């Protein structure tokens, strides 16, 4: 990964040579991105690249250096010291590589040093100081780096400044170039600022002993050079650099020196204003000098004051250009100068400024006002006694008509208001001026685009904002503005200011009401107030404008407004004159049109008309006026519907029949038909006229039902009200019901039905009332809710529909009850319509659309609806049903959905607890499920969810206590502790939370424990990881404390754990599930093992993880291992089954339980934690597994598994060729080295299996013990005799392979315990001879092993041990010399050679055996198998000494060495010569020739050729002239092989 990253970074740096700026920028960004991932590697890579590419042009180096700077800045806290050192050396080298100043390149390198210096200041200074030597002018960027470091790391840099200044001061005289002088000034400025900051924060400084006087002398020395020499320089930029440095240095100069220099310094600085157009730096420096002078209490300022004021004042009078930031900054610094002067010389400053307010120059007046505002704000204590004179001086500016001056005056008034000026006499004039500016008319024409004069509109805007600011945020202005602002309502000249005045008064009135008492009473003579002469307009337009804000305020002050027509009702009752009332209502109806455009007032008039009609006795007049109202209403104005509907509703209190009749007549009238025709829905109705009329009528029905007498309403609801409302909302066209999509009509319908159901609910007879349309109405509301978009909430449809449903399903109201499907659909639709909305964005409501408030109201409506539904079934079953719907939302992956769902839950549970009345003790059967739902939520990642979840649990536990019979006022200590926990949930300790969740779960009754656990397991898949972790903690704690009673449920729990592991792919869940398995196993190990063994084979990863969990604790692991071993040994490893067809061979099929147990052992033993337990059961484990491996040979997987794991099947098929021969060899050496102490137990356990009924187990046990005998450890552990006896006993085993392995084991004694061979020689030899004589050995495998082992044993036996059996062995092995099997030939020949060592006592007899085998050995020197050839050479070398021919013996020893090649013909020629020379054995040649004849038909070509050649080399035997041959030999070939023809008679 790192290498790839380095290559990528190098490639990017190679690309910096691209000339395209955009490409370079992308390269820079890419390097920064890589640096965020691997900062140190990237920095090293950049360093290496820049050093290797020394010739890379500086623009390309800049890109890399900038990237390094960014990486260092972003990762400075984690940067390693060694990396920092590398970066510092590189940056220092890059910065000073060129003696010339290359700004961009060297600045980039300097910035890298500054970035590193944020943390490694000492290392940076150590490097840079090497380039800052006394007497040598430093590099430009060395000084700039010092300066920037002083700013970026004050506490790290200041301790170095004393020595730096000491070295730098002599260099000031050496600086001849302007840029070097500038950088020295730059450094001195920043050094001074850094020292000031250090001294100001000594409590945080590493060295609190540092003081300003530490640097005074050095700073003054530098000051003398800068002021006396450099300030007079002709270069403007240098002068500005000098003056900027002087300002910062003035703070650090000795007080007496500064006092001495001020008479020269201040005039010199003031003179620079005439020489420079950019005066910001001059003003900034001057302000610093003035502040330093004031700090030392200088007396020189008094003399300089007039010059200062005269110079600074024009600077403010010159307008600042916003497009030039320095001019704005200059204004700020000059104003700071005035603040310093005003604090020290308030009288003289005001004496200078106040006359300027009368100047004829607009700029002078505006500038002076700006200064006045500044000193009022910044020098309040000095200006306190000057308030009267300042207010008096403002008279002329208040009369100024210039907009700039007006604007400045408004700003001064704002400052005065904050500091109590307007509470002084004369303050009213200021407020009146402000109100006049609020009433300014708009400009008749717009100003030119480039004009800088403010318009009247802008002056008015700033004035309005100022007035609102003073009335809402400046508390001390409340008593000034209230009730003074009321005086500006009636005068006509203030008409344009009415809106801001009324808004201000509204805020003030609210504040006064909040104060309580008589604070809001106005001490005015009301008759005089309203009886203003010539102010008739008060009841007209102005009256409406000023009353509107107050009516709004009053509406907002109370949720339920008081009846505002009560006075009219009392008046009409007092009049009690029907004629007057009829006339009065007629006149009011005529006034309606006069209030068009003023909806609030018109709606109030509608209510008054309704009240009056209700008091009217004449029914004809009532019907007439109602008809007129319906015909003249302005239906296009939605605001008027409310008034019209209120009028009908109030009228219906006394005239219900007439009101309903008139509404129905209107629908049938021509007026309505003109708008609503049968086919009108097919024509263009863009103005929605029909829908608007329908909306108004539907609303009227709602208000009628709301106000109608309850005893008359019930009989009219179905027949008249709901029937007509339904017809208005949906129209039938050609028999098809067509519902409108108009939003307003929907809202009116919902609202009306809500009012109707609420009215019915208020009736005393509502319990007996059956509302036939109830289900239909609820279904309609549900459709409305579902139709609303889920991406936003723009309308109150959801809210009103849910409010309506709340009234419709109220427990004591409106039979019949909703059936379960309808109730479910209602709840699901409402929950989805509110909870699924996206999170509320605080920015949504900035446009005033009330989204937050609308959502809050809708959420409240949902709460009330769910409470109502819950109240119908205030039982555990009802509670469970409610949370069956809420559960998915509580576990949602979206935070806002969880927040809302838990908030709802807390409210519902609190409601349930408050309404619960338990008369008998009943079980709260679903406590466990609900606790499982809410307890994990106490650890939710969202703080509000955690807090409300605690509330839910709190309520649940008290509900449980109530059901258990405790009193309502009973307080449980643990439950009450949840309140204390809730306070700390903003930044919680999750350990405490998990512990608390566990304690909560412990409160669940035993009979609900399983349901609690099942629900908790569902929580493992919770999308919030904290909740998932809490669920795991609770599950494990519950099982640890109470799991002992769950034995019967363990299989179910194990199955659930496995399914959850499949479902949830989280590491913490996997670990927790393993812990759960461990806890269960600690209590019910047998059941757990049985459950896991029943898992499907092959085990999936989850089952393997569960097995691995059982390795956690040694004692438990040992129990599990013993159980698994028992199951392995108790059950048969396989079953024999015959093929279906006759004659088919049987096959072995593995049994599932041992297979599962074996897999389980593998998983447990693979866990490192199982080590101690495995060591404790080492011997039985080893033996059992070793035998288990043997039982897999030739065994097929069950057919049910063959398709699942072909790999496992094919692997099992390869075991037969591996198990018996390879496996025992591999553990032998390791067992001998590492498991020596355990071998006795292993051998003890293994020996009984030698008699096992299973052949494979006998073979494996024999093979292991045989190989074990090849190690000396068996002798050390005194195991040799017992193991040897076991091997000897296996010689009669019916299995050939067992007999072979037994002989091999006996032969291995020669390797493992050679010193014991002699002791047991007779037994070993007898076993070997028996092996040679084995008659049930068709392939001579036993004989082969006997010969091989005997050869090994002979090396450690003496002649007397072998003498008795020597000839028998030699004769017995002679036939194997010509065996077709190479191994038999080789072993028999080698053994023959070894036997010759023991032939001294039987010389003559054994010589006969040598002669019998000599031809065979000589001919087999041409054997096609090299190993047989080597055996023959060995045997001949061993036989040589016994031949009685010294020359032949020497030749055998010299020519038949293994490392020498053999020329067979020449060798045989020499052999024959020696054989012929042996006269002591005259018959020998004859016997040799006769023996050769038998090889003429050998199956090996080379041996067939060697036989006649042997005869030819030997020549004719002197004692035998003729031999009868009738073997069909190729005598032509034979004759060619002889030197002279033999005397042979061929028959």
JSON list of C-alpha atoms in Angstrom, two decimals, residues 1101-1222:
[
{"chain": "A", "resi": 1101, "resn": "UNK", "atom": "CA", "xyz": [-18.68, -19.54, 9.44]},
{"chain": "A", "resi": 1102, "resn": "UNK", "atom": "CA", "xyz": [-21.29, -18.57, 12.01]},
{"chain": "A", "resi": 1103, "resn": "UNK", "atom": "CA", "xyz": [-21.48, -22.05, 13.50]},
{"chain": "A", "resi": 1104, "resn": "UNK", "atom": "CA", "xyz": [-17.69, -22.12, 13.56]},
{"chain": "A", "resi": 1105, "resn": "UNK", "atom": "CA", "xyz": [-17.68, -18.84, 15.46]},
{"chain": "A", "resi": 1106, "resn": "UNK", "atom": "CA", "xyz": [-20.10, -20.30, 17.99]},
{"chain": "A", "resi": 1107, "resn": "UNK", "atom": "CA", "xyz": [-17.85, -23.33, 18.49]},
{"chain": "A", "resi": 1108, "resn": "UNK", "atom": "CA", "xyz": [-14.84, -21.05, 18.89]},
{"chain": "A", "resi": 1109, "resn": "UNK", "atom": "CA", "xyz": [-16.64, -19.28, 21.72]},
{"chain": "A", "resi": 1110, "resn": "UNK", "atom": "CA", "xyz": [-16.46, -22.46, 23.78]},
{"chain": "A", "resi": 1111, "resn": "UNK", "atom": "CA", "xyz": [-12.68, -22.15, 23.94]},
{"chain": "A", "resi": 1112, "resn": "UNK", "atom": "CA", "xyz": [-12.77, -19.02, 26.09]},
{"chain": "A", "resi": 1113, "resn": "UNK", "atom": "CA", "xyz": [-12.35, -20.62, 29.53]},
{"chain": "A", "resi": 1114, "resn": "UNK", "atom": "CA", "xyz": [-10.12, -23.66, 30.16]},
{"chain": "A", "resi": 1115, "resn": "UNK", "atom": "CA", "xyz": [-12.42, -25.53, 32.56]},
{"chain": "A", "resi": 1116, "resn": "UNK", "atom": "CA", "xyz": [-15.41, -25.17, 30.27]},
{"chain": "A", "resi": 1117, "resn": "UNK", "atom": "CA", "xyz": [-13.34, -25.98, 27.22]},
{"chain": "A", "resi": 1118, "resn": "UNK", "atom": "CA", "xyz": [-12.15, -29.18, 28.92]},
{"chain": "A", "resi": 1119, "resn": "UNK", "atom": "CA", "xyz": [-15.75, -30.22, 29.60]},
{"chain": "A", "resi": 1120, "resn": "UNK", "atom": "CA", "xyz": [-16.74, -29.56, 26.00]},
{"chain": "A", "resi": 1121, "resn": "UNK", "atom": "CA", "xyz": [-13.76, -31.48, 24.67]},
{"chain": "A", "resi": 1122, "resn": "UNK", "atom": "CA", "xyz": [-14.54, -34.46, 26.87]},
{"chain": "A", "resi": 1123, "resn": "UNK", "atom": "CA", "xyz": [-18.12, -34.48, 25.65]},
{"chain": "A", "resi": 1124, "resn": "UNK", "atom": "CA", "xyz": [-16.99, -34.33, 22.04]},
{"chain": "A", "resi": 1125, "resn": "UNK", "atom": "CA", "xyz": [-14.47, -37.12, 22.60]},
{"chain": "A", "resi": 1126, "resn": "UNK", "atom": "CA", "xyz": [-17.17, -39.23, 24.14]},
{"chain": "A", "resi": 1127, "resn": "UNK", "atom": "CA", "xyz": [-19.40, -38.73, 21.13]},
{"chain": "A", "resi": 1128, "resn": "UNK", "atom": "CA", "xyz": [-16.54, -39.60, 18.80]},
{"chain": "A", "resi": 1129, "resn": "UNK", "atom": "CA", "xyz": [-15.68, -42.82, 20.60]},
{"chain": "A", "resi": 1130, "resn": "UNK", "atom": "CA", "xyz": [-19.21, -43.91, 21.37]},
{"chain": "A", "resi": 1131, "resn": "UNK", "atom": "CA", "xyz": [-20.66, -43.72, 17.88]},
{"chain": "A", "resi": 1132, "resn": "UNK", "atom": "CA", "xyz": [-19.52, -45.81, 14.90]},
{"chain": "A", "resi": 1133, "resn": "UNK", "atom": "CA", "xyz": [-17.47, -43.78, 12.42]},
{"chain": "A", "resi": 1134, "resn": "UNK", "atom": "CA", "xyz": [-19.19, -45.22, 9.37]},
{"chain": "A", "resi": 1135, "resn": "UNK", "atom": "CA", "xyz": [-21.82, -47.65, 8.23]},
{"chain": "A", "resi": 1136, "resn": "UNK", "atom": "CA", "xyz": [-21.51, -50.38, 5.63]},
{"chain": "A", "resi": 1137, "resn": "UNK", "atom": "CA", "xyz": [-24.02, -50.24, 2.80]},
{"chain": "A", "resi": 1138, "resn": "UNK", "atom": "CA", "xyz": [-24.37, -52.52, -0.20]},
{"chain": "A", "resi": 1139, "resn": "UNK", "atom": "CA", "xyz": [-25.01, -51.35, -3.69]},
{"chain": "A", "resi": 1140, "resn": "UNK", "atom": "CA", "xyz": [-28.52, -51.79, -4.99]},
{"chain": "A", "resi": 1141, "resn": "UNK", "atom": "CA", "xyz": [-27.50, -54.04, -7.87]},
{"chain": "A", "resi": 1142, "resn": "UNK", "atom": "CA", "xyz": [-26.58, -57.65, -7.15]},
{"chain": "A", "resi": 1143, "resn": "UNK", "atom": "CA", "xyz": [-22.90, -58.24, -7.01]},
{"chain": "A", "resi": 1144, "resn": "UNK", "atom": "CA", "xyz": [-22.16, -54.67, -6.19]},
{"chain": "A", "resi": 1145, "resn": "UNK", "atom": "CA", "xyz": [-19.41, -54.10, -3.68]},
{"chain": "A", "resi": 1146, "resn": "UNK", "atom": "CA", "xyz": [-20.18, -52.58, -0.30]},
{"chain": "A", "resi": 1147, "resn": "UNK", "atom": "CA", "xyz": [-19.22, -49.02, 0.50]},
{"chain": "A", "resi": 1148, "resn": "UNK", "atom": "CA", "xyz": [-18.60, -47.18, 3.70]},
{"chain": "A", "resi": 1149, "resn": "UNK", "atom": "CA", "xyz": [-20.64, -44.03, 4.46]},
{"chain": "A", "resi": 1150, "resn": "UNK", "atom": "CA", "xyz": [-19.62, -41.66, 7.23]},
{"chain": "A", "resi": 1151, "resn": "UNK", "atom": "CA", "xyz": [-22.03, -41.18, 10.12]},
{"chain": "A", "resi": 1152, "resn": "UNK", "atom": "CA", "xyz": [-22.97, -37.54, 10.79]},
{"chain": "A", "resi": 1153, "resn": "UNK", "atom": "CA", "xyz": [-22.40, -37.27, 14.54]},
{"chain": "A", "resi": 1154, "resn": "UNK", "atom": "CA", "xyz": [-18.67, -38.16, 14.52]},
{"chain": "A", "resi": 1155, "resn": "UNK", "atom": "CA", "xyz": [-18.23, -35.90, 11.52]},
{"chain": "A", "resi": 1156, "resn": "UNK", "atom": "CA", "xyz": [-19.85, -33.00, 13.37]},
{"chain": "A", "resi": 1157, "resn": "UNK", "atom": "CA", "xyz": [-17.85, -33.72, 16.52]},
{"chain": "A", "resi": 1158, "resn": "UNK", "atom": "CA", "xyz": [-14.63, -33.77, 14.51]},
{"chain": "A", "resi": 1159, "resn": "UNK", "atom": "CA", "xyz": [-15.44, -30.42, 12.91]},
{"chain": "A", "resi": 1160, "resn": "UNK", "atom": "CA", "xyz": [-16.29, -29.05, 16.34]},
{"chain": "A", "resi": 1161, "resn": "UNK", "atom": "CA", "xyz": [-12.95, -30.18, 17.74]},
{"chain": "A", "resi": 1162, "resn": "UNK", "atom": "CA", "xyz": [-11.21, -28.46, 14.86]},
{"chain": "A", "resi": 1163, "resn": "UNK", "atom": "CA", "xyz": [-12.97, -25.15, 15.55]},
{"chain": "A", "resi": 1164, "resn": "UNK", "atom": "CA", "xyz": [-12.35, -25.26, 19.29]},
{"chain": "A", "resi": 1165, "resn": "UNK", "atom": "CA", "xyz": [-8.73, -26.31, 19.01]},
{"chain": "A", "resi": 1166, "resn": "UNK", "atom": "CA", "xyz": [-8.09, -23.65, 16.35]},
{"chain": "A", "resi": 1167, "resn": "UNK", "atom": "CA", "xyz": [-8.79, -20.99, 18.96]},
{"chain": "A", "resi": 1168, "resn": "UNK", "atom": "CA", "xyz": [-5.60, -19.92, 20.78]},
{"chain": "A", "resi": 1169, "resn": "UNK", "atom": "CA", "xyz": [-7.51, -19.74, 24.06]},
{"chain": "A", "resi": 1170, "resn": "UNK", "atom": "CA", "xyz": [-8.10, -23.49, 24.04]},
{"chain": "A", "resi": 1171, "resn": "UNK", "atom": "CA", "xyz": [-4.43, -24.23, 24.62]},
{"chain": "A", "resi": 1172, "resn": "UNK", "atom": "CA", "xyz": [-4.56, -25.08, 28.35]},
{"chain": "A", "resi": 1173, "resn": "UNK", "atom": "CA", "xyz": [-7.58, -27.35, 27.94]},
{"chain": "A", "resi": 1174, "resn": "UNK", "atom": "CA", "xyz": [-6.06, -29.10, 24.94]},
{"chain": "A", "resi": 1175, "resn": "UNK", "atom": "CA", "xyz": [-2.84, -29.71, 26.84]},
{"chain": "A", "resi": 1176, "resn": "UNK", "atom": "CA", "xyz": [-4.82, -31.15, 29.72]},
{"chain": "A", "resi": 1177, "resn": "UNK", "atom": "CA", "xyz": [-6.52, -33.65, 27.40]},
{"chain": "A", "resi": 1178, "resn": "UNK", "atom": "CA", "xyz": [-3.61, -34.08, 25.06]},
{"chain": "A", "resi": 1179, "resn": "UNK", "atom": "CA", "xyz": [-3.41, -37.84, 25.12]},
{"chain": "A", "resi": 1180, "resn": "UNK", "atom": "CA", "xyz": [-7.08, -38.71, 24.59]},
{"chain": "A", "resi": 1181, "resn": "UNK", "atom": "CA", "xyz": [-7.39, -35.94, 22.00]},
{"chain": "A", "resi": 1182, "resn": "UNK", "atom": "CA", "xyz": [-4.37, -37.15, 20.08]},
{"chain": "A", "resi": 1183, "resn": "UNK", "atom": "CA", "xyz": [-5.38, -40.78, 20.13]},
{"chain": "A", "resi": 1184, "resn": "UNK", "atom": "CA", "xyz": [-9.00, -40.09, 19.26]},
{"chain": "A", "resi": 1185, "resn": "UNK", "atom": "CA", "xyz": [-8.15, -37.77, 16.39]},
{"chain": "A", "resi": 1186, "resn": "UNK", "atom": "CA", "xyz": [-5.46, -40.13, 15.11]},
{"chain": "A", "resi": 1187, "resn": "UNK", "atom": "CA", "xyz": [-7.93, -42.96, 15.02]},
{"chain": "A", "resi": 1188, "resn": "UNK", "atom": "CA", "xyz": [-10.59, -40.67, 13.59]},
{"chain": "A", "resi": 1189, "resn": "UNK", "atom": "CA", "xyz": [-8.33, -39.89, 10.66]},
{"chain": "A", "resi": 1190, "resn": "UNK", "atom": "CA", "xyz": [-7.86, -43.58, 10.04]},
{"chain": "A", "resi": 1191, "resn": "UNK", "atom": "CA", "xyz": [-11.62, -44.07, 9.93]},
{"chain": "A", "resi": 1192, "resn": "UNK", "atom": "CA", "xyz": [-11.97, -41.66, 7.04]},
{"chain": "A", "resi": 1193, "resn": "UNK", "atom": "CA", "xyz": [-10.00, -43.84, 4.65]},
{"chain": "A", "resi": 1194, "resn": "UNK", "atom": "CA", "xyz": [-12.19, -45.11, 1.88]},
{"chain": "A", "resi": 1195, "resn": "UNK", "atom": "CA", "xyz": [-15.24, -43.60, 3.54]},
{"chain": "A", "resi": 1196, "resn": "UNK", "atom": "CA", "xyz": [-17.75, -41.66, 1.48]},
{"chain": "A", "resi": 1197, "resn": "UNK", "atom": "CA", "xyz": [-19.64, -38.61, 2.57]},
{"chain": "A", "resi": 1198, "resn": "UNK", "atom": "CA", "xyz": [-23.38, -39.09, 3.03]},
{"chain": "A", "resi": 1199, "resn": "UNK", "atom": "CA", "xyz": [-25.29, -38.35, -0.13]},
{"chain": "A", "resi": 1200, "resn": "UNK", "atom": "CA", "xyz": [-26.93, -35.39, 1.58]},
{"chain": "A", "resi": 1201, "resn": "UNK", "atom": "CA", "xyz": [-23.51, -33.76, 1.93]},
{"chain": "A", "resi": 1202, "resn": "UNK", "atom": "CA", "xyz": [-21.88, -34.72, -1.34]},
{"chain": "A", "resi": 1203, "resn": "UNK", "atom": "CA", "xyz": [-23.51, -31.90, -3.21]},
{"chain": "A", "resi": 1204, "resn": "UNK", "atom": "CA", "xyz": [-22.73, -29.33, -0.52]},
{"chain": "A", "resi": 1205, "resn": "UNK", "atom": "CA", "xyz": [-19.00, -29.67, -0.34]},
{"chain": "A", "resi": 1206, "resn": "UNK", "atom": "CA", "xyz": [-17.30, -31.35, -3.26]},
{"chain": "A", "resi": 1207, "resn": "UNK", "atom": "CA", "xyz": [-13.98, -30.16, -2.02]},
{"chain": "A", "resi": 1208, "resn": "UNK", "atom": "CA", "xyz": [-14.38, -32.07, 1.24]},
{"chain": "A", "resi": 1209, "resn": "UNK", "atom": "CA", "xyz": [-15.44, -35.19, -0.66]},
{"chain": "A", "resi": 1210, "resn": "UNK", "atom": "CA", "xyz": [-12.50, -35.14, -2.99]},
{"chain": "A", "resi": 1211, "resn": "UNK", "atom": "CA", "xyz": [-10.19, -34.57, -0.08]},
{"chain": "A", "resi": 1212, "resn": "UNK", "atom": "CA", "xyz": [-11.51, -37.62, 1.72]},
{"chain": "A", "resi": 1213, "resn": "UNK", "atom": "CA", "xyz": [-10.95, -39.71, -1.42]},
{"chain": "A", "resi": 1214, "resn": "UNK", "atom": "CA", "xyz": [-7.23, -38.88, -1.39]},
{"chain": "A", "resi": 1215, "resn": "UNK", "atom": "CA", "xyz": [-6.67, -39.97, 2.22]},
{"chain": "A", "resi": 1216, "resn": "UNK", "atom": "CA", "xyz": [-6.11, -43.73, 1.65]},
{"chain": "A", "resi": 1217, "resn": "UNK", "atom": "CA", "xyz": [-2.73, -43.14, 0.07]},
{"chain": "A", "resi": 1218, "resn": "UNK", "atom": "CA", "xyz": [-1.71, -40.71, 2.74]},
{"chain": "A", "resi": 1219, "resn": "UNK", "atom": "CA", "xyz": [-2.97, -41.80, 6.09]},
{"chain": "A", "resi": 1220, "resn": "UNK", "atom": "CA", "xyz": [-1.12, -45.02, 6.79]},
{"chain": "A", "resi": 1221, "resn": "UNK", "atom": "CA", "xyz": [2.25, -44.11, 5.45]},
{"chain": "A", "resi": 1222, "resn": "UNK", "atom": "CA", "xyz": [2.66, -40.37, 5.62]}
]
